[in-house]
Amino acid sequence: MDAAEKDGTRKDTTKTMTEGSISEVNSLEDVIRDIDSGEINELAVVAEGEEKTTCVVMITLGQVIAYGIGAGFFHVKGGWRWMVGLGAVPAGVQIFFLFFLPESPRILVRRGDKGGAHRIMTKIYAHAKPEEVELKVKVLQAAVHQSIEITRNTTFLQRFRSMIFSPVNRRALIVGCGMQAFQQLCGFNTLMYYSATLFKEIGFDQPTAVGLIISGTNFIFTLVALKWIDKIGRRKIMVWSAPGMIVGLTLASIAFHFMTQKTGGNLIDGTEYSRAWSAIVLLSMIVFVASYATGLGNVPWQQGELFGLEVRGIGTSLSTATNWAGNLVIGSTYLSLMAAITPAGAFGFYAGLCLLGWLFVLCCFPETAGLSLEEVKMVFRAGFGIKESQRLRQAKQEIKDREKERKRDVRVETA
């Protein structure tokens, strides 16, 4: 094997290892985000949407770091070996800090250790007053007691039947599974898995570094979602961001169509393609990823808001299973789809799926931000409750406004 072939093999191996690192990060993120929201709520003084999105922010930061490492080792001899070895570093750090991780207050309450739960709550809510911490512990005790009673008085089969045959629960499940399917079938993870390969084929000399632009865009716009997801609401973010995904994928499809006319519609490695069309492909990917990160990358993981306590475990599990199933389908069919219907056809197909997902959001996805579990149940009693959720949120906001006015009047009278 001559030097050029060896260099090409080494770079392809390093590129493949970079894609493998990103694949592992994407797989781990599903596990992390699927942790029961009830326990995570105890560990942060943030709104539900911000809590989940903060987790996604850290995951996307990990993806940026993984791509950065891949780009750094792209021209290093045996770089893929370093990349494999470096994967042990964060695992080692995590093992070390596990020794200092306190037990969940929920588990302590289940064990009857109210004092231990109170001590952990005091550390978590460091700025809360003692009576506020005590109230939180009492609320937690009530929730744990209710959870135990549900488990004791109903079987798994009964709860599963309720999930499927109760109209309220079934509609919530359709929304949860539908949003998770939309997240995967839009094709985002194929871009994260194969972006380095794709950018190499369309002529970029540093494909891993270009992939870093994509992962960086994902990280930056996830930060945007962190700021606005609770203020704007889940539904509005989805309604506004999904069209951006459609535009980005459609633009990519058009660019691939004109770019590959001289190669029969297919990408052939080693072919020199138009720099202008390559730049348009990159721009379209940035638009797609920015739109995805703002909405679809975060909103489906608010799925815990959809289900009542008695079926939450089953509902979130089925929704997450839908996510994994979609991931499997998209990840395993991407290369075959590109070969069968050309890159232009594949990205046009993903754009069509995004259009269907957007229509699903418009017709079936109610606003859940700021609503309690009981209020979400009310939303799903009469269909998918788009208007009902808006009515409830408006009524709650009017009550809050009147309460603010009352307090302001009291302060004025006191003064």
mmCIF file of C-alpha atoms in Angstrom, residues 7-283:
data_model
loop_
_atom_site.group_PDB
_atom_site.id
_atom_site.type_symbol
_atom_site.label_atom_id
_atom_site.label_comp_id
_atom_site.label_asym_id
_atom_site.label_seq_id
_atom_site.Cartn_x
_atom_site.Cartn_y
_atom_site.Cartn_z
ATOM 1 C CA ASP A 7 -3.009 8.357 4.407
ATOM 2 C CA GLY A 8 -6.485 7.936 2.941
ATOM 3 C CA THR A 9 -7.137 4.836 5.015
ATOM 4 C CA ARG A 10 -5.962 6.567 8.181
ATOM 5 C CA LYS A 11 -8.182 9.590 7.558
ATOM 6 C CA ASP A 12 -11.201 7.423 6.771
ATOM 7 C CA THR A 13 -10.628 5.443 9.967
ATOM 8 C CA THR A 14 -10.355 8.626 12.028
ATOM 9 C CA LYS A 15 -13.460 10.019 10.343
ATOM 10 C CA THR A 16 -15.333 6.805 11.076
ATOM 11 C CA MET A 17 -14.277 6.941 14.713
ATOM 12 C CA THR A 18 -15.543 10.527 14.904
ATOM 13 C CA GLU A 19 -18.922 9.395 13.572
ATOM 14 C CA GLY A 20 -18.875 6.539 16.085
ATOM 15 C CA SER A 21 -18.249 8.985 18.928
ATOM 16 C CA ILE A 22 -21.191 11.096 17.848
ATOM 17 C CA SER A 23 -23.358 7.975 17.541
ATOM 18 C CA GLU A 24 -22.485 7.001 21.116
ATOM 19 C CA VAL A 25 -23.303 10.493 22.370
ATOM 20 C CA ASN A 26 -26.665 10.398 20.571
ATOM 21 C CA SER A 27 -27.451 6.986 22.084
ATOM 22 C CA LEU A 28 -26.521 8.079 25.588
ATOM 23 C CA GLU A 29 -28.667 11.198 25.362
ATOM 24 C CA ASP A 30 -31.864 9.145 25.092
ATOM 25 C CA VAL A 31 -30.953 7.235 28.253
ATOM 26 C CA ILE A 32 -30.124 10.392 30.189
ATOM 27 C CA ARG A 33 -33.206 12.331 29.120
ATOM 28 C CA ASP A 34 -35.518 9.449 29.921
ATOM 29 C CA ILE A 35 -34.755 9.679 33.664
ATOM 30 C CA ASP A 36 -38.027 10.190 35.542
ATOM 31 C CA SER A 37 -38.817 13.895 35.553
ATOM 32 C CA GLY A 38 -40.171 13.676 39.086
ATOM 33 C CA GLU A 39 -36.718 12.961 40.477
ATOM 34 C CA ILE A 40 -34.955 15.490 38.289
ATOM 35 C CA ASN A 41 -37.388 18.198 39.367
ATOM 36 C CA GLU A 42 -36.005 17.794 42.862
ATOM 37 C CA LEU A 43 -32.529 18.638 41.637
ATOM 38 C CA ALA A 44 -33.034 22.041 40.043
ATOM 39 C CA VAL A 45 -34.908 25.252 40.742
ATOM 40 C CA VAL A 46 -35.920 25.724 37.106
ATOM 41 C CA ALA A 47 -39.065 25.370 35.071
ATOM 42 C CA GLU A 48 -39.793 21.976 33.551
ATOM 43 C CA GLY A 49 -38.910 23.057 30.015
ATOM 44 C CA GLU A 50 -35.637 24.656 31.082
ATOM 45 C CA GLU A 51 -34.759 21.570 33.132
ATOM 46 C CA LYS A 52 -35.065 19.200 30.186
ATOM 47 C CA THR A 53 -33.442 21.641 27.761
ATOM 48 C CA THR A 54 -30.477 22.159 30.107
ATOM 49 C CA CYS A 55 -29.818 18.432 29.779
ATOM 50 C CA VAL A 56 -29.949 18.707 25.978
ATOM 51 C CA VAL A 57 -27.575 21.708 26.105
ATOM 52 C CA MET A 58 -24.947 19.597 27.850
ATOM 53 C CA ILE A 59 -25.472 16.742 25.381
ATOM 54 C CA THR A 60 -24.989 19.048 22.390
ATOM 55 C CA LEU A 61 -21.904 20.505 24.066
ATOM 56 C CA GLY A 62 -20.564 16.954 24.279
ATOM 57 C CA GLN A 63 -21.217 16.537 20.560
ATOM 58 C CA VAL A 64 -19.260 19.721 19.807
ATOM 59 C CA ILE A 65 -16.342 18.457 21.896
ATOM 60 C CA ALA A 66 -16.479 15.057 20.157
ATOM 61 C CA TYR A 67 -16.360 16.691 16.729
ATOM 62 C CA GLY A 68 -13.559 18.994 17.890
ATOM 63 C CA ILE A 69 -11.502 16.016 19.032
ATOM 64 C CA GLY A 70 -12.190 14.264 15.737
ATOM 65 C CA ALA A 71 -11.062 17.326 13.772
ATOM 66 C CA GLY A 72 -7.928 17.626 15.905
ATOM 67 C CA PHE A 73 -6.894 14.023 15.267
ATOM 68 C CA PHE A 74 -7.869 13.971 11.591
ATOM 69 C CA HIS A 75 -4.267 14.356 10.377
ATOM 70 C CA VAL A 76 -2.603 12.540 13.292
ATOM 71 C CA LYS A 77 -1.123 9.132 12.595
ATOM 72 C CA GLY A 78 -3.117 6.570 14.568
ATOM 73 C CA GLY A 79 -5.478 9.332 15.686
ATOM 74 C CA TRP A 80 -8.432 6.981 15.936
ATOM 75 C CA ARG A 81 -6.615 5.074 18.703
ATOM 76 C CA TRP A 82 -6.297 8.263 20.732
ATOM 77 C CA MET A 83 -9.971 8.981 20.186
ATOM 78 C CA VAL A 84 -10.962 5.552 21.485
ATOM 79 C CA GLY A 85 -8.727 5.939 24.528
ATOM 80 C CA LEU A 86 -9.926 9.449 25.336
ATOM 81 C CA GLY A 87 -13.453 8.094 25.612
ATOM 82 C CA ALA A 88 -12.409 6.573 28.931
ATOM 83 C CA VAL A 89 -11.645 9.995 30.439
ATOM 84 C CA PRO A 90 -15.231 11.283 30.929
ATOM 85 C CA ALA A 91 -16.282 7.817 32.101
ATOM 86 C CA GLY A 92 -13.527 7.876 34.724
ATOM 87 C CA VAL A 93 -14.501 11.374 35.850
ATOM 88 C CA GLN A 94 -18.117 10.290 36.195
ATOM 89 C CA ILE A 95 -17.176 7.238 38.256
ATOM 90 C CA PHE A 96 -15.130 9.467 40.581
ATOM 91 C CA PHE A 97 -17.939 11.952 41.162
ATOM 92 C CA LEU A 98 -20.498 9.196 41.722
ATOM 93 C CA PHE A 99 -18.922 8.717 45.153
ATOM 94 C CA PHE A 100 -19.987 12.280 46.041
ATOM 95 C CA LEU A 101 -23.466 12.132 44.500
ATOM 96 C CA PRO A 102 -26.162 12.365 47.196
ATOM 97 C CA GLU A 103 -29.107 10.004 47.204
ATOM 98 C CA SER A 104 -32.315 11.208 45.606
ATOM 99 C CA PRO A 105 -34.728 12.769 48.145
ATOM 100 C CA ARG A 106 -37.489 10.675 46.578
ATOM 101 C CA ILE A 107 -35.636 7.444 47.396
ATOM 102 C CA LEU A 108 -34.911 8.655 50.922
ATOM 103 C CA VAL A 109 -38.615 9.370 51.462
ATOM 104 C CA ARG A 110 -39.514 5.916 50.154
ATOM 105 C CA ARG A 111 -37.103 4.480 52.728
ATOM 106 C CA GLY A 112 -38.732 6.510 55.484
ATOM 107 C CA ASP A 113 -35.708 8.783 55.960
ATOM 108 C CA LYS A 114 -37.471 12.147 56.084
ATOM 109 C CA GLY A 115 -34.523 13.766 57.874
ATOM 110 C CA GLY A 116 -32.133 12.710 55.116
ATOM 111 C CA ALA A 117 -34.512 13.979 52.457
ATOM 112 C CA HIS A 118 -34.787 17.293 54.312
ATOM 113 C CA ARG A 119 -30.984 17.662 54.451
ATOM 114 C CA ILE A 120 -30.615 17.006 50.714
ATOM 115 C CA MET A 121 -33.477 19.384 49.917
ATOM 116 C CA THR A 122 -31.770 22.075 52.003
ATOM 117 C CA LYS A 123 -28.623 21.695 49.897
ATOM 118 C CA ILE A 124 -30.550 21.682 46.634
ATOM 119 C CA TYR A 125 -32.648 24.730 47.530
ATOM 120 C CA ALA A 126 -29.836 26.621 49.228
ATOM 121 C CA HIS A 127 -31.637 29.978 49.038
ATOM 122 C CA ALA A 128 -35.037 28.740 50.224
ATOM 123 C CA LYS A 129 -36.427 29.522 53.654
ATOM 124 C CA PRO A 130 -36.697 26.623 56.161
ATOM 125 C CA GLU A 131 -40.492 26.620 55.928
ATOM 126 C CA GLU A 132 -40.279 26.477 52.123
ATOM 127 C CA VAL A 133 -37.962 23.465 52.285
ATOM 128 C CA GLU A 134 -40.321 21.794 54.752
ATOM 129 C CA LEU A 135 -43.239 22.386 52.385
ATOM 130 C CA LYS A 136 -41.305 20.852 49.495
ATOM 131 C CA VAL A 137 -40.549 17.770 51.583
ATOM 132 C CA LYS A 138 -44.234 17.418 52.479
ATOM 133 C CA VAL A 139 -45.243 17.739 48.826
ATOM 134 C CA LEU A 140 -42.660 15.108 47.930
ATOM 135 C CA GLN A 141 -43.965 12.810 50.655
ATOM 136 C CA ALA A 142 -47.498 13.144 49.302
ATOM 137 C CA ALA A 143 -46.338 12.390 45.745
ATOM 138 C CA VAL A 144 -44.346 9.350 46.859
ATOM 139 C CA HIS A 145 -47.294 8.094 48.913
ATOM 140 C CA GLN A 146 -49.610 8.462 45.917
ATOM 141 C CA SER A 147 -47.136 6.618 43.700
ATOM 142 C CA ILE A 148 -46.869 3.757 46.205
ATOM 143 C CA GLU A 149 -50.656 3.518 46.488
ATOM 144 C CA ILE A 150 -51.057 3.368 42.716
ATOM 145 C CA THR A 151 -48.478 0.589 42.448
ATOM 146 C CA ARG A 152 -50.014 -1.293 45.363
ATOM 147 C CA ASN A 153 -53.634 -1.072 44.220
ATOM 148 C CA THR A 154 -53.218 -1.619 40.482
ATOM 149 C CA THR A 155 -51.292 -4.120 38.409
ATOM 150 C CA PHE A 156 -49.036 -3.233 35.503
ATOM 151 C CA LEU A 157 -51.558 -4.775 33.114
ATOM 152 C CA GLN A 158 -54.333 -2.578 34.516
ATOM 153 C CA ARG A 159 -52.210 0.540 34.089
ATOM 154 C CA PHE A 160 -51.225 -0.528 30.579
ATOM 155 C CA ARG A 161 -54.874 -1.097 29.630
ATOM 156 C CA SER A 162 -55.704 2.336 31.023
ATOM 157 C CA MET A 163 -52.912 3.800 28.901
ATOM 158 C CA ILE A 164 -54.327 2.253 25.727
ATOM 159 C CA PHE A 165 -58.098 2.230 26.249
ATOM 160 C CA SER A 166 -58.703 5.431 28.221
ATOM 161 C CA PRO A 167 -59.385 8.167 25.621
ATOM 162 C CA VAL A 168 -57.526 10.801 27.669
ATOM 163 C CA ASN A 169 -54.432 8.640 28.138
ATOM 164 C CA ARG A 170 -54.532 7.349 24.570
ATOM 165 C CA ARG A 171 -54.538 10.860 23.124
ATOM 166 C CA ALA A 172 -51.618 11.795 25.360
ATOM 167 C CA LEU A 173 -49.770 8.695 24.137
ATOM 168 C CA ILE A 174 -50.451 9.566 20.503
ATOM 169 C CA VAL A 175 -48.991 13.025 21.064
ATOM 170 C CA GLY A 176 -45.974 11.711 22.968
ATOM 171 C CA CYS A 177 -45.161 8.966 20.462
ATOM 172 C CA GLY A 178 -45.953 11.204 17.499
ATOM 173 C CA MET A 179 -43.537 13.902 18.630
ATOM 174 C CA GLN A 180 -40.783 11.361 19.277
ATOM 175 C CA ALA A 181 -41.346 9.798 15.850
ATOM 176 C CA PHE A 182 -41.194 13.261 14.253
ATOM 177 C CA GLN A 183 -37.894 13.949 16.029
ATOM 178 C CA GLN A 184 -36.249 10.870 14.517
ATOM 179 C CA LEU A 185 -37.929 10.623 11.117
ATOM 180 C CA CYS A 186 -36.917 14.178 10.211
ATOM 181 C CA GLY A 187 -33.451 12.728 9.521
ATOM 182 C CA PHE A 188 -31.440 14.829 11.960
ATOM 183 C CA ASN A 189 -29.465 11.954 13.452
ATOM 184 C CA THR A 190 -28.383 10.701 10.037
ATOM 185 C CA LEU A 191 -26.802 14.101 9.519
ATOM 186 C CA MET A 192 -24.993 13.814 12.847
ATOM 187 C CA TYR A 193 -23.870 10.254 12.056
ATOM 188 C CA TYR A 194 -22.770 10.804 8.459
ATOM 189 C CA SER A 195 -22.040 14.525 8.128
ATOM 190 C CA ALA A 196 -18.267 14.028 7.837
ATOM 191 C CA THR A 197 -18.771 11.454 5.061
ATOM 192 C CA LEU A 198 -21.294 13.679 3.290
ATOM 193 C CA PHE A 199 -19.124 16.803 3.390
ATOM 194 C CA LYS A 200 -16.113 14.818 2.185
ATOM 195 C CA GLU A 201 -18.053 13.558 -0.835
ATOM 196 C CA ILE A 202 -19.200 17.037 -1.871
ATOM 197 C CA GLY A 203 -15.643 18.366 -1.849
ATOM 198 C CA PHE A 204 -14.758 19.806 1.551
ATOM 199 C CA ASP A 205 -11.092 19.237 2.410
ATOM 200 C CA GLN A 206 -11.732 19.222 6.172
ATOM 201 C CA PRO A 207 -15.040 17.345 6.477
ATOM 202 C CA THR A 208 -14.753 16.742 10.221
ATOM 203 C CA ALA A 209 -14.085 20.431 10.821
ATOM 204 C CA VAL A 210 -17.131 21.288 8.696
ATOM 205 C CA GLY A 211 -19.111 18.811 10.779
ATOM 206 C CA LEU A 212 -18.008 20.836 13.783
ATOM 207 C CA ILE A 213 -19.943 23.778 12.313
ATOM 208 C CA ILE A 214 -23.088 21.641 12.284
ATOM 209 C CA SER A 215 -22.666 20.438 15.863
ATOM 210 C CA GLY A 216 -21.807 23.983 16.959
ATOM 211 C CA THR A 217 -25.019 25.255 15.380
ATOM 212 C CA ASN A 218 -26.931 22.564 17.243
ATOM 213 C CA PHE A 219 -25.380 23.664 20.534
ATOM 214 C CA ILE A 220 -25.924 27.408 20.023
ATOM 215 C CA PHE A 221 -29.580 27.106 19.059
ATOM 216 C CA THR A 222 -30.251 24.688 21.896
ATOM 217 C CA LEU A 223 -29.160 27.573 24.131
ATOM 218 C CA VAL A 224 -31.787 29.693 22.367
ATOM 219 C CA ALA A 225 -34.390 27.058 23.193
ATOM 220 C CA LEU A 226 -33.234 27.042 26.816
ATOM 221 C CA LYS A 227 -34.056 30.732 27.116
ATOM 222 C CA TRP A 228 -37.420 30.705 25.364
ATOM 223 C CA ILE A 229 -39.042 27.269 25.708
ATOM 224 C CA ASP A 230 -40.983 28.157 28.874
ATOM 225 C CA LYS A 231 -41.613 31.792 27.922
ATOM 226 C CA ILE A 232 -42.920 31.183 24.406
ATOM 227 C CA GLY A 233 -44.355 27.712 24.972
ATOM 228 C CA ARG A 234 -43.765 24.338 23.372
ATOM 229 C CA ARG A 235 -46.457 24.551 20.708
ATOM 230 C CA LYS A 236 -45.474 27.988 19.391
ATOM 231 C CA ILE A 237 -41.807 27.020 19.193
ATOM 232 C CA MET A 238 -42.725 23.923 17.191
ATOM 233 C CA VAL A 239 -45.131 25.775 14.901
ATOM 234 C CA TRP A 240 -42.481 28.412 14.147
ATOM 235 C CA SER A 241 -39.381 26.208 13.897
ATOM 236 C CA ALA A 242 -40.655 23.228 11.867
ATOM 237 C CA PRO A 243 -41.047 25.276 8.640
ATOM 238 C CA GLY A 244 -37.357 26.188 8.934
ATOM 239 C CA MET A 245 -36.522 22.486 8.907
ATOM 240 C CA ILE A 246 -38.641 21.984 5.790
ATOM 241 C CA VAL A 247 -36.951 24.924 4.048
ATOM 242 C CA GLY A 248 -33.467 23.688 4.957
ATOM 243 C CA LEU A 249 -34.078 20.149 3.696
ATOM 244 C CA THR A 250 -35.814 21.365 0.526
ATOM 245 C CA LEU A 251 -32.908 23.704 -0.229
ATOM 246 C CA ALA A 252 -30.475 20.811 0.305
ATOM 247 C CA SER A 253 -32.497 18.636 -2.070
ATOM 248 C CA ILE A 254 -32.413 21.326 -4.765
ATOM 249 C CA ALA A 255 -28.669 21.838 -4.290
ATOM 250 C CA PHE A 256 -27.957 18.113 -4.552
ATOM 251 C CA HIS A 257 -30.094 17.889 -7.697
ATOM 252 C CA PHE A 258 -28.096 20.504 -9.593
ATOM 253 C CA MET A 259 -24.763 19.513 -8.047
ATOM 254 C CA THR A 260 -24.968 15.885 -9.151
ATOM 255 C CA GLN A 261 -26.353 16.329 -12.659
ATOM 256 C CA LYS A 262 -23.010 15.356 -14.212
ATOM 257 C CA THR A 263 -22.762 12.201 -12.071
ATOM 258 C CA GLY A 264 -26.229 10.828 -12.733
ATOM 259 C CA GLY A 265 -27.758 12.229 -9.559
ATOM 260 C CA ASN A 266 -25.410 10.320 -7.244
ATOM 261 C CA LEU A 267 -22.487 11.463 -5.126
ATOM 262 C CA ILE A 268 -19.278 9.835 -6.356
ATOM 263 C CA ASP A 269 -16.221 10.094 -4.156
ATOM 264 C CA GLY A 270 -13.340 11.882 -5.868
ATOM 265 C CA THR A 271 -15.575 13.927 -8.178
ATOM 266 C CA GLU A 272 -15.034 17.677 -8.095
ATOM 267 C CA TYR A 273 -18.367 19.379 -7.489
ATOM 268 C CA SER A 274 -19.320 23.038 -7.743
ATOM 269 C CA ARG A 275 -18.058 25.001 -4.740
ATOM 270 C CA ALA A 276 -21.140 27.202 -4.909
ATOM 271 C CA TRP A 277 -23.540 24.278 -4.614
ATOM 272 C CA SER A 278 -21.419 22.729 -1.861
ATOM 273 C CA ALA A 279 -21.678 25.989 0.072
ATOM 274 C CA ILE A 280 -25.453 26.008 -0.429
ATOM 275 C CA VAL A 281 -25.645 22.455 0.946
ATOM 276 C CA LEU A 282 -23.733 23.575 4.038
ATOM 277 C CA LEU A 283 -25.992 26.623 4.424
#
